[in-house]
Amino acid sequence: MITKNIEVLEKALEREKQARIEAEKNLEEKTSELLKANLTLRKVINEKEIQLHSLFQTIVDPYILMDLYGNVVKMNDAAADFFGYDIENEVFNVISLLVPEDVPFAKKTYYRLLEKGAIKNYKARVFNKNKEIRWIEISPSIVYDEKGKPTFTQGVLRDITDRLTIQKEKELLLKNLKKSNQELNDFAHVVSHDLKAPLRSMNALVSWLQEDCLELSEDESIKENFELLLKKIDKMDHLINGILKYASIDKIEHPKKDIDLQEVVDIILDTIHIPENVKVIIPEKLPIAEGDKFRLHQLFQNLISNAVKYADKDNGEVSITYETKKDFWEFQISDNGKGIPKKYHKKVFGIFETLDDHQNSTGIGLSIVKKIIDLFDGTIWVSSIEGEGATFHFTLPIPN
Amino acid sequence: MVKRLNILFIDDDEVERMKFSRVCNNTNFKPTVIEAVNGEDALSKLENPTSDLIFLDLNMPKMNGIEFLKILKADKRLKFIPTVILSSSDNYNDLKTCYELGIAGYILKPLRFEDYTKNITTMLDYWTNNELLN
């Protein structure tokens, strides 16, 4: 009986032993599995940490992390470089970075931040490492711990000083531009009033003098001189009108429209004086351009009347032609006059440049033409063979 | 019988006044011309004798043409005097203001005296042939 009992006990013991071995083996397996998992986890965390750290360090803009009292606990290289602090060696508070006048507003903003958790585009002035005042923009946010308690404040800040400076410069420039435009308008006003009034008076007084003198004397030279004097007054008036036109050509903005250039040229030919001995030839109907009718009219009128004026005295010929290029037309307005020497080809477009003392040639017409061509982003140039004539070439964009 | 107009001519420029009186003296209409050198001066000369027609310059010191015109057009009686602007400016705003206030014409002062003579003679001819309130 006892032996049997012992046997039973021994069997049980053996079973238990076996079970323990089983369990131990199991445990070992589990442990190793856990270890493995732990290792992978550590690797992942490590990777993430490296990624985060490198991100933190490679953000081009300064990044700072501070406690709720504004003491900086962490910052990236950009921030350290910007402010010139090394938080490894010294403790510093953001308040010390701010321009003193901006501190009250900063505190107010900070309370708002605590309330809302994040704020967008807060602007402030801070001192950089060279003690220069810089404008920064920051969108700070609160970092909470796992229980939802605010622990840190963080933010990436951006130096917007240059942007603000450029913006200010732009505003100033615009203001100046407006002012000079106004001045130009006033100038035009003054010119039309104060410069033209004496001319009218002179014209009247000279006419009366002429009448009176011619009553007293029949001398031809007196008559001629009076005529010349009146012509000079006329020319001065033309000059003033030209300046006014030149000053206002890019001021008055007319709407862009489809403009039939043939129609424009027909009207011009009807209205300007063309001597009988000058023929105007347009071999091919002119195209329809897009733009400001007033300017296109001015452009063609100045060039055509110029060509008519300089065309050959006995057998004048003016031709208006064009060629279609890739995205523009090239127009040619030619005369068969004496031509323009090469050295003057550039000069003719300058204001007040005129190549002869032709009656009423003020040297403004072609500079107006140049200005209009510039407004169309076109180009204009002259070709000429002396003695055979001159051709003005210019381009106008083909509308899409 | 040809009516003789009483004209008030308002311009600060002496030569302009000389031009006007010269043209008037050379016409058959022979109007009586009273001259004023600015708006203020003109207000004192409107009634004795009462003007039939006013020629008004715009750009003048002290009281300019538009200021004068405003006062004139606010007066119950005087507002019926036809007023012709003689200006050196074809400024759009000036034109609009004048027509809004009520004018009988707007002439741009030409450069040449012969053109001026033609303009003024036409005006005198026109207003001499018109029935006026006064």
Short mmCIF file of C-alpha atoms in Angstrom, two decimals:
data_model
loop_
_atom_site.label_atom_id
_atom_site.label_comp_id
_atom_site.label_asym_id
_atom_site.label_seq_id
_atom_site.Cartn_x
_atom_site.Cartn_y
_atom_site.Cartn_z
CA MET A 1 0.00 0.00 0.00
CA ILE A 2 2.75 2.39 0.94
CA THR A 3 4.77 1.38 -2.04
CA LYS A 4 1.82 2.06 -4.21
CA ASN A 5 1.42 5.42 -2.67
CA ILE A 6 5.04 6.22 -3.18
CA GLU A 7 4.77 5.14 -6.75
CA VAL A 8 1.84 7.41 -7.27
CA LEU A 9 3.68 10.26 -5.66
CA GLU A 10 6.72 9.66 -7.74
CA LYS A 11 4.63 9.63 -10.87
CA ALA A 12 2.99 12.85 -9.87
CA LEU A 13 6.34 14.40 -9.16
CA GLU A 14 7.63 13.28 -12.48
CA ARG A 15 4.58 14.83 -14.20
CA GLU A 16 5.08 18.01 -12.32
CA LYS A 17 8.74 18.07 -13.26
CA GLN A 18 7.80 17.53 -16.81
CA ALA A 19 5.25 20.33 -16.61
CA ARG A 20 7.77 22.68 -15.09
CA ILE A 21 10.24 21.95 -17.82
CA GLU A 22 7.50 22.65 -20.28
CA ALA A 23 6.68 25.88 -18.54
CA GLU A 24 10.27 26.94 -18.32
CA LYS A 25 10.74 26.29 -21.94
CA ASN A 26 7.66 28.23 -22.69
CA LEU A 27 8.80 31.09 -20.56
CA GLU A 28 12.14 31.13 -22.26
CA GLU A 29 10.50 31.27 -25.62
CA LYS A 30 8.22 34.08 -24.54
CA THR A 31 11.09 36.00 -23.02
CA SER A 32 13.10 35.74 -26.15
CA GLU A 33 10.11 36.83 -28.18
CA LEU A 34 9.60 39.76 -25.88
CA LEU A 35 13.24 40.62 -26.08
CA LYS A 36 13.04 40.56 -29.80
CA ALA A 37 9.96 42.78 -29.79
CA ASN A 38 11.63 45.11 -27.38
CA LEU A 39 14.63 45.33 -29.64
CA THR A 40 12.53 46.19 -32.67
CA LEU A 41 10.63 48.73 -30.66
CA ARG A 42 13.83 50.30 -29.45
CA LYS A 43 15.11 50.41 -32.98
CA VAL A 44 11.95 52.14 -34.15
CA ILE A 45 12.04 54.61 -31.29
CA ASN A 46 15.67 55.25 -31.97
CA GLU A 47 14.97 55.85 -35.62
CA LYS A 48 12.10 58.18 -34.81
CA GLU A 49 14.24 60.02 -32.32
CA ILE A 50 16.97 60.47 -34.88
CA GLN A 51 14.45 61.62 -37.40
CA LEU A 52 12.91 64.05 -34.96
CA HIS A 53 16.28 65.34 -33.87
CA SER A 54 17.48 65.83 -37.40
CA LEU A 55 14.21 67.51 -38.28
CA PHE A 56 14.58 69.70 -35.24
CA GLN A 57 18.08 70.64 -36.23
CA THR A 58 17.46 71.04 -39.92
CA ILE A 59 14.43 73.36 -39.69
CA VAL A 60 15.83 76.42 -41.40
CA ASP A 61 13.77 78.71 -39.20
CA PRO A 62 14.59 79.05 -35.52
CA TYR A 63 12.57 76.72 -33.31
CA ILE A 64 12.23 77.20 -29.57
CA LEU A 65 10.60 75.19 -26.83
CA MET A 66 10.07 76.84 -23.49
CA ASP A 67 8.38 76.17 -20.19
CA LEU A 68 5.29 78.05 -19.15
CA TYR A 69 7.39 80.82 -17.63
CA GLY A 70 9.17 81.55 -20.88
CA ASN A 71 12.46 79.86 -19.96
CA VAL A 72 13.87 78.30 -23.08
CA VAL A 73 14.46 74.58 -22.61
CA LYS A 74 15.29 73.56 -26.12
CA MET A 75 16.15 75.27 -29.37
CA ASN A 76 17.56 74.23 -32.68
CA ASP A 77 20.81 75.37 -34.26
CA ALA A 78 19.02 78.04 -36.25
CA ALA A 79 17.54 79.54 -33.08
CA ALA A 80 20.86 79.38 -31.25
CA ASP A 81 22.50 81.07 -34.18
CA PHE A 82 19.79 83.68 -34.51
CA PHE A 83 19.76 84.76 -30.87
CA GLY A 84 23.39 83.97 -30.12
CA TYR A 85 22.60 81.93 -27.00
CA ASP A 86 23.84 78.50 -26.01
CA ILE A 87 21.26 76.91 -23.75
CA GLU A 88 23.77 74.20 -22.77
CA ASN A 89 25.68 76.86 -20.90
CA GLU A 90 23.16 79.49 -19.91
CA VAL A 91 19.51 79.84 -19.03
CA PHE A 92 17.57 82.59 -20.63
CA ASN A 93 14.03 83.81 -20.85
CA VAL A 94 12.23 84.91 -24.01
CA ILE A 95 11.24 88.18 -22.38
CA SER A 96 14.87 89.22 -22.51
CA LEU A 97 14.81 88.81 -26.29
CA LEU A 98 11.91 91.17 -26.82
CA VAL A 99 12.16 94.87 -27.48
CA PRO A 100 10.95 96.35 -24.12
CA GLU A 101 8.04 98.28 -25.64
CA ASP A 102 6.65 95.06 -27.07
CA VAL A 103 6.62 93.18 -23.76
CA PRO A 104 3.12 94.24 -22.57
CA PHE A 105 1.58 93.11 -25.84
CA ALA A 106 3.59 89.90 -25.74
CA LYS A 107 2.19 89.11 -22.29
CA LYS A 108 -1.32 89.77 -23.46
CA THR A 109 -0.75 87.50 -26.43
CA TYR A 110 0.64 84.84 -24.14
CA TYR A 111 -2.55 84.76 -22.04
CA ARG A 112 -4.51 84.39 -25.22
CA LEU A 113 -2.24 81.55 -26.22
CA LEU A 114 -2.80 79.75 -22.90
CA GLU A 115 -6.51 80.12 -23.44
CA LYS A 116 -6.64 79.01 -27.04
CA GLY A 117 -3.73 76.58 -27.26
CA ALA A 118 -2.39 78.07 -30.48
CA ILE A 119 -2.05 81.48 -32.10
CA LYS A 120 -1.39 82.38 -35.72
CA ASN A 121 1.09 84.95 -37.03
CA TYR A 122 2.03 86.87 -33.92
CA LYS A 123 4.49 89.62 -34.83
CA ALA A 124 7.08 91.11 -32.50
CA ARG A 125 10.42 92.83 -32.47
CA VAL A 126 13.34 90.94 -30.97
CA PHE A 127 17.06 91.46 -30.57
CA ASN A 128 19.26 89.09 -32.53
CA LYS A 129 22.76 88.08 -31.48
CA ASN A 130 24.19 91.33 -32.86
CA LYS A 131 21.69 93.27 -30.76
CA GLU A 132 19.92 94.38 -33.94
CA ILE A 133 16.17 94.73 -33.83
CA ARG A 134 14.48 92.20 -36.12
CA TRP A 135 10.81 91.70 -36.87
CA ILE A 136 9.73 88.11 -36.34
CA GLU A 137 6.53 86.25 -36.97
CA ILE A 138 5.62 83.21 -34.90
CA SER A 139 2.63 80.86 -34.64
CA PRO A 140 3.13 79.46 -31.14
CA SER A 141 1.30 76.51 -29.65
CA ILE A 142 1.03 74.84 -26.23
CA VAL A 143 2.41 71.33 -25.64
CA TYR A 144 0.29 69.27 -23.23
CA ASP A 145 1.32 66.25 -21.15
CA GLU A 146 -0.58 62.95 -21.20
CA LYS A 147 -3.04 64.25 -18.63
CA GLY A 148 -3.84 67.24 -20.79
CA LYS A 149 -1.97 69.69 -18.58
CA PRO A 150 -0.08 72.43 -20.45
CA THR A 151 3.63 71.97 -19.99
CA PHE A 152 5.51 73.73 -22.74
CA THR A 153 5.13 76.42 -25.36
CA GLN A 154 6.74 75.94 -28.72
CA GLY A 155 6.99 77.72 -32.01
CA VAL A 156 8.91 78.20 -35.21
CA LEU A 157 9.74 81.81 -35.77
CA ARG A 158 10.45 83.54 -39.00
CA ASP A 159 12.53 86.65 -39.54
CA ILE A 160 10.24 88.91 -41.59
CA THR A 161 12.35 92.07 -41.32
CA ASP A 162 13.45 91.95 -44.95
CA ARG A 163 9.94 91.22 -46.11
CA LEU A 164 8.61 94.16 -44.13
CA THR A 165 11.38 96.40 -45.40
CA ILE A 166 10.62 95.46 -48.99
CA GLN A 167 6.94 95.97 -48.36
CA LYS A 168 7.61 99.39 -46.88
CA GLU A 169 9.88 100.30 -49.76
CA LYS A 170 7.15 99.19 -52.15
CA GLU A 171 4.56 101.31 -50.41
CA LEU A 172 6.90 104.27 -50.42
CA LEU A 173 7.62 103.74 -54.09
CA LEU A 174 3.93 103.58 -54.89
CA LYS A 175 3.31 106.71 -52.89
CA ASN A 176 6.09 108.51 -54.70
CA LEU A 177 4.78 107.28 -58.01
CA LYS A 178 1.33 108.59 -57.23
CA LYS A 179 2.85 111.87 -56.18
CA SER A 180 4.93 112.22 -59.31
CA ASN A 181 1.91 111.32 -61.43
CA GLN A 182 0.00 114.05 -59.69
CA GLU A 183 2.89 116.42 -60.21
CA LEU A 184 2.97 115.51 -63.85
CA ASN A 185 -0.73 116.27 -64.16
CA ASP A 186 -0.27 119.55 -62.35
CA PHE A 187 2.69 120.24 -64.57
CA ALA A 188 0.56 119.63 -67.64
CA HIS A 189 -2.00 121.99 -66.22
CA VAL A 190 0.58 124.68 -65.56
CA VAL A 191 2.08 124.20 -68.98
CA SER A 192 -1.23 124.53 -70.73
CA HIS A 193 -2.18 127.63 -68.79
CA ASP A 194 0.87 129.55 -67.88
CA LEU A 195 3.02 128.83 -70.89
CA LYS A 196 0.34 129.16 -73.51
CA ALA A 197 -1.22 132.35 -72.19
CA PRO A 198 1.83 134.53 -72.93
CA LEU A 199 1.99 133.01 -76.41
CA ARG A 200 -1.58 134.03 -77.13
CA SER A 201 -0.79 137.54 -75.92
CA MET A 202 2.33 137.65 -78.04
CA ASN A 203 0.42 136.52 -81.07
CA ALA A 204 -2.18 139.24 -80.58
CA LEU A 205 0.35 141.98 -79.89
CA VAL A 206 2.54 140.99 -82.83
CA SER A 207 -0.48 140.89 -85.14
CA TRP A 208 -1.44 144.41 -84.09
CA LEU A 209 2.11 145.66 -84.45
CA GLN A 210 2.21 144.08 -87.89
CA GLU A 211 -1.00 145.83 -88.90
CA ASP A 212 0.23 149.17 -87.61
CA CYS A 213 3.67 148.87 -89.15
CA LEU A 214 2.36 147.80 -92.53
CA GLU A 215 0.17 150.89 -92.54
CA LEU A 216 3.29 152.99 -92.14
CA SER A 217 5.64 151.17 -94.43
CA GLU A 218 5.40 148.78 -97.35
CA ASP A 219 8.85 147.35 -96.75
CA GLU A 220 8.80 143.65 -97.67
CA SER A 221 11.42 142.71 -95.08
CA ILE A 222 9.27 144.08 -92.25
CA LYS A 223 6.40 141.95 -93.46
CA GLU A 224 8.65 138.90 -93.73
CA ASN A 225 10.05 139.36 -90.25
CA PHE A 226 6.59 139.65 -88.79
CA GLU A 227 5.55 136.46 -90.58
CA LEU A 228 8.63 134.71 -89.21
CA LEU A 229 7.92 135.94 -85.71
CA LEU A 230 4.34 134.67 -85.87
CA LYS A 231 5.58 131.34 -87.20
CA LYS A 232 7.97 131.00 -84.28
CA ILE A 233 5.10 131.64 -81.90
CA ASP A 234 3.14 128.95 -83.73
CA LYS A 235 6.04 126.57 -83.35
CA MET A 236 6.32 127.26 -79.65
CA ASP A 237 2.63 126.43 -79.33
CA HIS A 238 3.17 123.16 -81.21
CA LEU A 239 6.01 122.36 -78.89
CA ILE A 240 3.89 122.89 -75.80
CA ASN A 241 1.10 120.76 -77.25
CA GLY A 242 3.67 118.07 -78.05
CA ILE A 243 5.04 118.04 -74.52
CA LEU A 244 1.54 117.76 -73.15
CA LYS A 245 0.80 114.86 -75.47
CA TYR A 246 4.08 113.17 -74.62
CA ALA A 247 3.42 113.50 -70.92
CA SER A 248 -0.11 112.18 -71.16
CA ILE A 249 0.28 109.35 -73.67
CA ASP A 250 0.80 106.70 -70.99
CA LYS A 251 -1.47 108.37 -68.47
CA ILE A 252 -4.83 108.10 -70.13
CA GLU A 253 -5.71 104.44 -70.17
CA HIS A 254 -8.24 103.51 -72.79
CA PRO A 255 -9.79 100.05 -72.88
CA LYS A 256 -8.17 97.41 -75.07
CA LYS A 257 -10.23 96.68 -78.12
CA ASP A 258 -9.94 95.13 -81.56
CA ILE A 259 -8.75 97.98 -83.72
CA ASP A 260 -8.95 97.81 -87.50
CA LEU A 261 -5.66 99.41 -88.45
CA GLN A 262 -6.83 99.94 -92.03
CA GLU A 263 -9.68 102.03 -90.72
CA VAL A 264 -7.36 103.96 -88.45
CA VAL A 265 -4.99 104.70 -91.32
CA ASP A 266 -7.86 105.70 -93.64
CA ILE A 267 -9.05 108.24 -91.09
CA ILE A 268 -5.53 109.58 -90.69
CA LEU A 269 -5.10 109.94 -94.45
CA ASP A 270 -8.38 111.85 -94.59
CA THR A 271 -7.45 114.25 -91.85
CA ILE A 272 -3.77 115.08 -92.30
CA HIS A 273 -2.55 117.39 -95.01
CA ILE A 274 -1.02 115.44 -97.86
CA PRO A 275 0.48 117.55 -100.66
CA GLU A 276 -0.68 116.70 -104.16
CA ASN A 277 2.68 115.42 -105.24
CA VAL A 278 2.80 112.77 -102.52
CA LYS A 279 1.18 109.37 -103.07
CA VAL A 280 0.42 107.01 -100.22
CA ILE A 281 0.45 103.32 -101.14
CA ILE A 282 -0.96 100.52 -99.05
CA PRO A 283 -0.52 97.33 -101.11
CA GLU A 284 -2.17 95.00 -98.64
CA LYS A 285 -5.09 95.73 -96.32
CA LEU A 286 -3.79 96.29 -92.81
CA PRO A 287 -4.69 93.78 -90.08
CA ILE A 288 -6.84 94.13 -86.99
CA ALA A 289 -4.73 94.72 -83.91
CA GLU A 290 -5.65 94.74 -80.28
CA GLY A 291 -5.05 97.76 -78.11
CA ASP A 292 -5.86 101.31 -77.31
CA LYS A 293 -7.30 103.13 -80.31
CA PHE A 294 -6.01 106.51 -79.19
CA ARG A 295 -2.43 105.27 -78.98
CA LEU A 296 -2.54 103.29 -82.21
CA HIS A 297 -3.96 106.31 -83.98
CA GLN A 298 -1.23 108.50 -82.53
CA LEU A 299 1.43 105.97 -83.53
CA PHE A 300 0.38 105.71 -87.17
CA GLN A 301 -0.41 109.39 -87.50
CA ASN A 302 3.00 110.50 -86.31
CA LEU A 303 4.84 108.05 -88.54
CA ILE A 304 2.70 108.72 -91.61
CA SER A 305 2.83 112.50 -91.32
CA ASN A 306 6.56 112.21 -90.76
CA ALA A 307 6.95 110.13 -93.93
CA VAL A 308 4.73 112.53 -95.89
CA LYS A 309 6.75 115.48 -94.65
CA TYR A 310 10.07 113.99 -95.70
CA ALA A 311 8.95 112.33 -98.94
CA ASP A 312 10.47 113.50 -102.21
CA LYS A 313 9.33 117.01 -103.08
CA ASP A 314 8.34 116.40 -106.70
CA ASN A 315 7.42 112.78 -106.79
CA GLY A 316 6.71 111.79 -103.24
CA GLU A 317 5.86 108.23 -102.36
CA VAL A 318 4.92 106.84 -98.97
CA SER A 319 4.18 103.17 -98.49
CA ILE A 320 2.68 101.30 -95.58
CA THR A 321 3.35 97.57 -95.55
CA TYR A 322 3.53 94.74 -93.06
CA GLU A 323 4.77 91.17 -92.66
CA THR A 324 3.36 88.48 -90.39
CA LYS A 325 6.01 86.94 -88.14
CA LYS A 326 5.70 84.28 -85.45
CA ASP A 327 3.73 86.18 -82.83
CA PHE A 328 4.02 89.72 -84.07
CA TRP A 329 3.62 91.86 -87.15
CA GLU A 330 6.40 93.95 -88.53
CA PHE A 331 5.16 97.15 -90.11
CA GLN A 332 7.15 99.34 -92.44
CA ILE A 333 6.36 102.95 -93.20
CA SER A 334 8.67 104.21 -95.93
CA ASP A 335 9.26 107.45 -97.77
CA ASN A 336 11.41 108.24 -100.75
CA GLY A 337 12.99 111.37 -99.32
CA LYS A 338 16.59 112.17 -98.70
CA GLY A 339 17.00 109.49 -96.04
CA ILE A 340 18.55 109.56 -92.62
CA PRO A 341 22.32 109.17 -92.10
CA LYS A 342 23.15 106.07 -90.07
CA LYS A 343 24.61 107.96 -87.14
CA TYR A 344 21.20 109.47 -86.44
CA HIS A 345 19.21 106.23 -86.53
CA LYS A 346 19.07 105.91 -82.76
CA LYS A 347 18.98 109.60 -82.05
CA VAL A 348 15.74 110.30 -83.90
CA PHE A 349 13.67 108.71 -81.12
CA GLY A 350 15.04 110.98 -78.39
CA ILE A 351 12.78 113.76 -77.16
CA PHE A 352 13.37 117.17 -78.79
CA GLU A 353 15.66 115.58 -81.39
CA THR A 354 14.95 116.84 -84.84
CA LEU A 355 17.25 116.54 -87.77
CA ASP A 356 16.40 119.80 -89.44
CA ASP A 357 14.76 123.05 -88.60
CA HIS A 358 11.65 122.16 -90.50
CA GLN A 359 8.71 124.38 -89.69
CA ASN A 360 6.66 122.73 -86.96
CA SER A 361 9.04 119.87 -86.42
CA THR A 362 9.37 119.79 -82.69
CA GLY A 363 11.27 116.57 -82.16
CA ILE A 364 8.50 115.16 -80.04
CA GLY A 365 6.54 113.14 -82.60
CA LEU A 366 8.97 110.25 -82.82
CA SER A 367 9.58 110.13 -79.10
CA ILE A 368 5.83 109.73 -78.67
CA VAL A 369 5.98 106.91 -81.23
CA LYS A 370 8.78 105.26 -79.27
CA LYS A 371 6.85 105.58 -76.05
CA ILE A 372 3.77 103.97 -77.60
CA ILE A 373 5.82 101.12 -79.06
CA ASP A 374 7.33 100.56 -75.61
CA LEU A 375 3.84 100.39 -74.14
CA PHE A 376 3.05 97.63 -76.65
CA ASP A 377 6.33 95.85 -75.77
CA GLY A 378 7.33 96.24 -79.40
CA THR A 379 10.50 97.44 -81.06
CA ILE A 380 11.13 100.19 -83.56
CA TRP A 381 14.11 100.93 -85.76
CA VAL A 382 15.09 102.82 -88.88
CA SER A 383 16.69 101.67 -92.08
CA SER A 384 17.72 104.11 -94.73
CA ILE A 385 19.73 104.55 -97.86
CA GLU A 386 20.78 108.16 -98.10
CA GLY A 387 19.24 109.82 -101.11
CA GLU A 388 16.67 107.05 -101.59
CA GLY A 389 14.52 107.31 -98.52
CA ALA A 390 13.95 106.04 -95.03
CA THR A 391 11.86 103.23 -93.58
CA PHE A 392 10.57 103.04 -90.03
CA HIS A 393 10.08 99.43 -88.96
CA PHE A 394 8.09 98.55 -85.87
CA THR A 395 6.46 95.52 -84.35
CA LEU A 396 3.07 95.06 -82.79
CA PRO A 397 1.92 91.86 -81.10
CA ILE A 398 -0.57 89.64 -82.94
CA PRO A 399 -3.58 89.15 -80.65
CA ASN A 400 -4.22 85.58 -79.49
CA MET B 1 -32.46 148.89 -84.90
CA VAL B 2 -29.45 146.88 -83.83
CA LYS B 3 -29.50 146.14 -80.14
CA ARG B 4 -26.39 147.16 -78.20
CA LEU B 5 -25.39 144.53 -75.70
CA ASN B 6 -24.04 145.30 -72.25
CA ILE B 7 -21.18 142.87 -71.86
CA LEU B 8 -19.26 142.08 -68.71
CA PHE B 9 -15.84 140.77 -69.68
CA ILE B 10 -13.97 139.03 -66.86
CA ASP B 11 -10.28 138.17 -67.29
CA ASP B 12 -7.20 138.88 -65.20
CA ASP B 13 -4.94 139.10 -68.26
CA GLU B 14 -4.60 142.63 -69.56
CA VAL B 15 -3.86 141.55 -73.13
CA GLU B 16 -6.95 139.34 -73.15
CA ARG B 17 -9.04 142.37 -72.19
CA MET B 18 -7.33 144.43 -74.91
CA LYS B 19 -8.03 141.68 -77.45
CA PHE B 20 -11.70 141.59 -76.55
CA SER B 21 -12.25 145.31 -76.70
CA ARG B 22 -10.34 145.47 -80.00
CA VAL B 23 -12.62 142.85 -81.53
CA CYS B 24 -15.71 144.66 -80.19
CA ASN B 25 -14.58 147.98 -81.57
CA ASN B 26 -14.07 146.45 -84.99
CA THR B 27 -17.55 144.98 -85.26
CA ASN B 28 -20.83 146.57 -86.22
CA PHE B 29 -22.46 145.39 -82.99
CA LYS B 30 -20.58 147.96 -80.89
CA PRO B 31 -21.43 146.47 -77.52
CA THR B 32 -20.77 148.31 -74.29
CA VAL B 33 -17.98 146.44 -72.56
CA ILE B 34 -17.35 146.58 -68.86
CA GLU B 35 -14.16 144.90 -67.72
CA ALA B 36 -13.47 143.04 -64.50
CA VAL B 37 -10.17 141.50 -63.42
CA ASN B 38 -11.53 138.64 -61.31
CA GLY B 39 -14.74 137.18 -59.91
CA GLU B 40 -14.86 139.48 -56.93
CA ASP B 41 -14.44 142.55 -59.07
CA ALA B 42 -17.10 141.21 -61.46
CA LEU B 43 -19.73 140.79 -58.74
CA SER B 44 -19.57 144.51 -58.01
CA LYS B 45 -19.99 145.39 -61.68
CA LEU B 46 -22.89 143.11 -62.59
CA GLU B 47 -25.80 145.47 -62.01
CA ASN B 48 -24.96 148.96 -63.11
CA PRO B 49 -25.83 148.67 -65.92
CA THR B 50 -27.24 145.16 -65.76
CA SER B 51 -25.20 142.87 -67.96
CA ASP B 52 -26.83 141.18 -70.94
CA LEU B 53 -23.99 138.76 -71.50
CA ILE B 54 -20.93 137.64 -69.57
CA PHE B 55 -17.61 136.40 -70.94
CA LEU B 56 -15.78 134.59 -68.19
CA ASP B 57 -12.22 133.33 -67.84
CA LEU B 58 -11.73 130.38 -65.47
CA ASN B 59 -8.22 130.69 -64.18
CA MET B 60 -8.05 133.90 -62.15
CA PRO B 61 -6.65 135.00 -58.79
CA LYS B 62 -8.83 135.82 -55.74
CA MET B 63 -12.09 134.45 -57.13
CA ASN B 64 -11.84 132.14 -60.10
CA GLY B 65 -14.40 131.67 -62.82
CA ILE B 66 -16.10 128.62 -61.35
CA GLU B 67 -16.50 130.28 -57.95
CA PHE B 68 -17.99 133.31 -59.65
CA LEU B 69 -20.31 131.15 -61.72
CA LYS B 70 -21.59 129.36 -58.60
CA ILE B 71 -22.49 132.66 -56.95
CA LEU B 72 -24.09 133.95 -60.14
CA LYS B 73 -26.20 130.83 -60.63
CA ALA B 74 -27.37 130.89 -57.01
CA ASP B 75 -28.87 134.34 -57.49
CA LYS B 76 -32.58 134.30 -58.45
CA ARG B 77 -32.30 137.15 -60.91
CA LEU B 78 -28.71 137.14 -62.08
CA LYS B 79 -28.74 133.46 -62.99
CA PHE B 80 -30.53 134.28 -66.24
CA ILE B 81 -27.58 136.22 -67.65
CA PRO B 82 -26.06 134.02 -70.36
CA THR B 83 -22.44 133.28 -69.52
CA VAL B 84 -19.86 132.18 -72.06
CA ILE B 85 -16.63 130.65 -70.77
CA LEU B 86 -13.42 131.74 -72.43
CA SER B 87 -10.78 129.38 -71.15
CA SER B 88 -7.36 128.11 -72.07
CA SER B 89 -8.13 124.66 -70.69
CA ASP B 90 -10.30 121.93 -72.17
CA ASN B 91 -10.01 120.02 -68.93
CA TYR B 92 -12.92 117.58 -68.76
CA ASN B 93 -13.75 118.37 -65.13
CA ASP B 94 -13.85 122.10 -65.80
CA LEU B 95 -16.16 121.58 -68.77
CA LYS B 96 -18.47 119.31 -66.82
CA THR B 97 -18.65 121.60 -63.81
CA CYS B 98 -19.44 124.59 -66.00
CA TYR B 99 -22.18 122.83 -67.93
CA GLU B 100 -23.64 121.50 -64.70
CA LEU B 101 -23.76 125.00 -63.25
CA GLY B 102 -25.29 126.30 -66.48
CA ILE B 103 -23.39 128.12 -69.19
CA ALA B 104 -24.24 129.51 -72.60
CA GLY B 105 -21.01 128.39 -74.25
CA TYR B 106 -17.46 127.27 -73.70
CA ILE B 107 -14.80 128.63 -76.02
CA LEU B 108 -11.19 127.53 -75.97
CA LYS B 109 -8.92 130.54 -76.39
CA PRO B 110 -7.18 130.01 -79.71
CA LEU B 111 -3.54 130.85 -80.24
CA ARG B 112 -4.03 133.18 -83.19
CA PHE B 113 -5.71 136.52 -82.91
CA GLU B 114 -7.46 136.04 -86.26
CA ASP B 115 -9.11 132.85 -84.97
CA TYR B 116 -10.05 134.65 -81.78
CA THR B 117 -11.64 137.46 -83.77
CA LYS B 118 -13.75 134.95 -85.67
CA ASN B 119 -14.90 133.21 -82.46
CA ILE B 120 -15.88 136.39 -80.66
CA THR B 121 -17.60 137.92 -83.70
CA THR B 122 -19.70 134.77 -84.07
CA MET B 123 -20.71 134.97 -80.42
CA LEU B 124 -21.61 138.67 -80.63
CA ASP B 125 -23.64 138.03 -83.77
CA TYR B 126 -25.49 135.15 -82.11
CA TRP B 127 -26.35 136.96 -78.88
CA THR B 128 -27.29 140.19 -80.64
CA ASN B 129 -29.94 138.21 -82.49
CA ASN B 130 -31.27 136.59 -79.34
CA GLU B 131 -34.12 137.81 -77.19
CA LEU B 132 -32.91 138.35 -73.64
CA LEU B 133 -34.81 138.52 -70.38
CA ASN B 134 -33.58 141.93 -69.25
#
